[in-house]
């Protein structure tokens, strides 16, 4: 039987779950009011940022994406998938052919109507041999895209993908206009989203005004939005306290409790899939030896980092990127703990008495990354491992350090599905595989699990993949961090999403002043 999904089904599912939300706004909350200018301080942003959707690489640009554009689908506040520019979709029985029907009435900021041709051009922007888009792994399985009419688009995949609609909600895949030659017109910054770009200064600020003909009439309450890149956590926090901005993300957990008691601040903590990592290039010595990688994994005190770096706003990680709340989390996988003797054992297996490594870190990676590195170094010394923490500049960290230095601190916001996370950062050869890890069994399971419609079988495959990441992969994942952000009491919202930071980075269209 063909699988179908429509907006009506989305509402039925919400009702069945007892949800009290409409378009992400809690029906019990104050009625949204239109108007005002929202000013947001983001702990992200770089002078190398670009309007090319394939190159969005931080929280500033993911928030920008959701202001500029829309996707075929949307992850709702409760984590379910729903139509956005699409109004419905259906899949063939083997989940290889997906047909999306586009909603009518959606238009670009310049008044052009959205058509299937625009969708095809936007998705194709991330496809093709040698494409370096961060979304290239997500769209790589697409063999062909057909547009039978202006409001239908058909994707044929190389193999079945039960989570394909979730993949279409990735923030890189916003729909932009198609040129006459069928390519995507991304340079202009024109999109379908709730806000139109007025100014864009990479690594500094961006200014937006509300799109008056936005198709979601129950969203986008602000008249204007100004988003500022404020990497320094102290400066960002002070900007909120003094009223220079109305909201900030990445609240330093060291001051979160005190900040939450300030009369002009409301603190928010949301548990999600965000995790902090130390990524090793497995193609470079000494990390090419898995015994070295295992030694480094047992030489870190995870609970100490949760207590001292996260101040309890999180949980320990186990060297794989799947969060505890996800469908196929491997709860029975042996939890790694600080064990200097076991770390020394792995060093000896690698033929080493001692090990010396450089670890690059910066607050651009995550708040407290340098301090986390220092704690790591202190505990690793007992295992015969000398970790030299290299403090890197905040600006340019993602272009000059990440993917360049062989051992560095990284943050990941996580993904709504196991397949999306593994495909984005762990599959062989993908642009954001920041350890350059390749495991034949893992890559085989990734393809097989994606096409499997039986959830029990999928669960077993994803459990094995988590085991492979933890015990063969090049990523030390010591902690999963809750999203901690704050805003003034004047800012109102409904149920907060956990798929990304700050309400799934949909704050621009979900929040309002009241």
PDB file of N, CA and C in Angstrom, residues 57 64 83 223 262 296 344 358 402 437 442 467 484 505:
ATOM      1  N   UNK A  57      27.072  26.779   8.280  1.00  0.00           N
ATOM      2  CA  UNK A  57      27.836  25.875   9.144  1.00  0.00           C
ATOM      3  C   UNK A  57      27.787  26.231  10.622  1.00  0.00           C
ATOM      4  N   UNK A  64      19.362  32.074  10.365  1.00  0.00           N
ATOM      5  CA  UNK A  64      19.152  32.850   9.141  1.00  0.00           C
ATOM      6  C   UNK A  64      18.348  32.049   8.121  1.00  0.00           C
ATOM      7  N   UNK A  83       4.067  18.907   6.943  1.00  0.00           N
ATOM      8  CA  UNK A  83       4.277  19.648   5.696  1.00  0.00           C
ATOM      9  C   UNK A  83       4.642  21.103   5.955  1.00  0.00           C
ATOM     10  N   UNK A 223       7.875  42.742  13.491  1.00  0.00           N
ATOM     11  CA  UNK A 223       8.022  43.568  12.288  1.00  0.00           C
ATOM     12  C   UNK A 223       9.447  43.505  11.748  1.00  0.00           C
ATOM     13  N   UNK A 262      17.840  36.855  37.641  1.00  0.00           N
ATOM     14  CA  UNK A 262      17.794  38.287  37.332  1.00  0.00           C
ATOM     15  C   UNK A 262      16.360  38.669  36.971  1.00  0.00           C
ATOM     16  N   UNK A 296      42.509   7.533  24.345  1.00  0.00           N
ATOM     17  CA  UNK A 296      42.035   8.899  24.565  1.00  0.00           C
ATOM     18  C   UNK A 296      40.593   8.928  25.072  1.00  0.00           C
ATOM     19  N   UNK A 344      46.067   3.164  29.612  1.00  0.00           N
ATOM     20  CA  UNK A 344      47.459   2.728  29.489  1.00  0.00           C
ATOM     21  C   UNK A 344      47.546   1.397  28.742  1.00  0.00           C
ATOM     22  N   UNK A 358      48.401  17.526  20.566  1.00  0.00           N
ATOM     23  CA  UNK A 358      47.888  18.890  20.646  1.00  0.00           C
ATOM     24  C   UNK A 358      46.380  18.860  20.459  1.00  0.00           C
ATOM     25  N   UNK A 402      38.568  23.718  12.439  1.00  0.00           N
ATOM     26  CA  UNK A 402      37.716  22.533  12.211  1.00  0.00           C
ATOM     27  C   UNK A 402      37.990  21.950  10.830  1.00  0.00           C
ATOM     28  N   UNK A 437      36.686   9.341   9.282  1.00  0.00           N
ATOM     29  CA  UNK A 437      36.523   7.928   9.619  1.00  0.00           C
ATOM     30  C   UNK A 437      35.791   7.194   8.506  1.00  0.00           C
ATOM     31  N   UNK A 442      29.947  -0.154   9.039  1.00  0.00           N
ATOM     32  CA  UNK A 442      29.089   0.982   9.365  1.00  0.00           C
ATOM     33  C   UNK A 442      28.400   1.503   8.103  1.00  0.00           C
ATOM     34  N   UNK A 467      27.628   1.242  18.429  1.00  0.00           N
ATOM     35  CA  UNK A 467      28.754   0.489  18.967  1.00  0.00           C
ATOM     36  C   UNK A 467      30.014   0.731  18.136  1.00  0.00           C
ATOM     37  N   UNK A 484      20.656  25.793  26.602  1.00  0.00           N
ATOM     38  CA  UNK A 484      20.392  26.788  27.636  1.00  0.00           C
ATOM     39  C   UNK A 484      20.427  28.157  26.974  1.00  0.00           C
ATOM     40  N   UNK A 505      15.595  26.647  16.396  1.00  0.00           N
ATOM     41  CA  UNK A 505      16.016  27.809  15.597  1.00  0.00           C
ATOM     42  C   UNK A 505      14.854  28.419  14.801  1.00  0.00           C
TER      43      UNK A 505
END
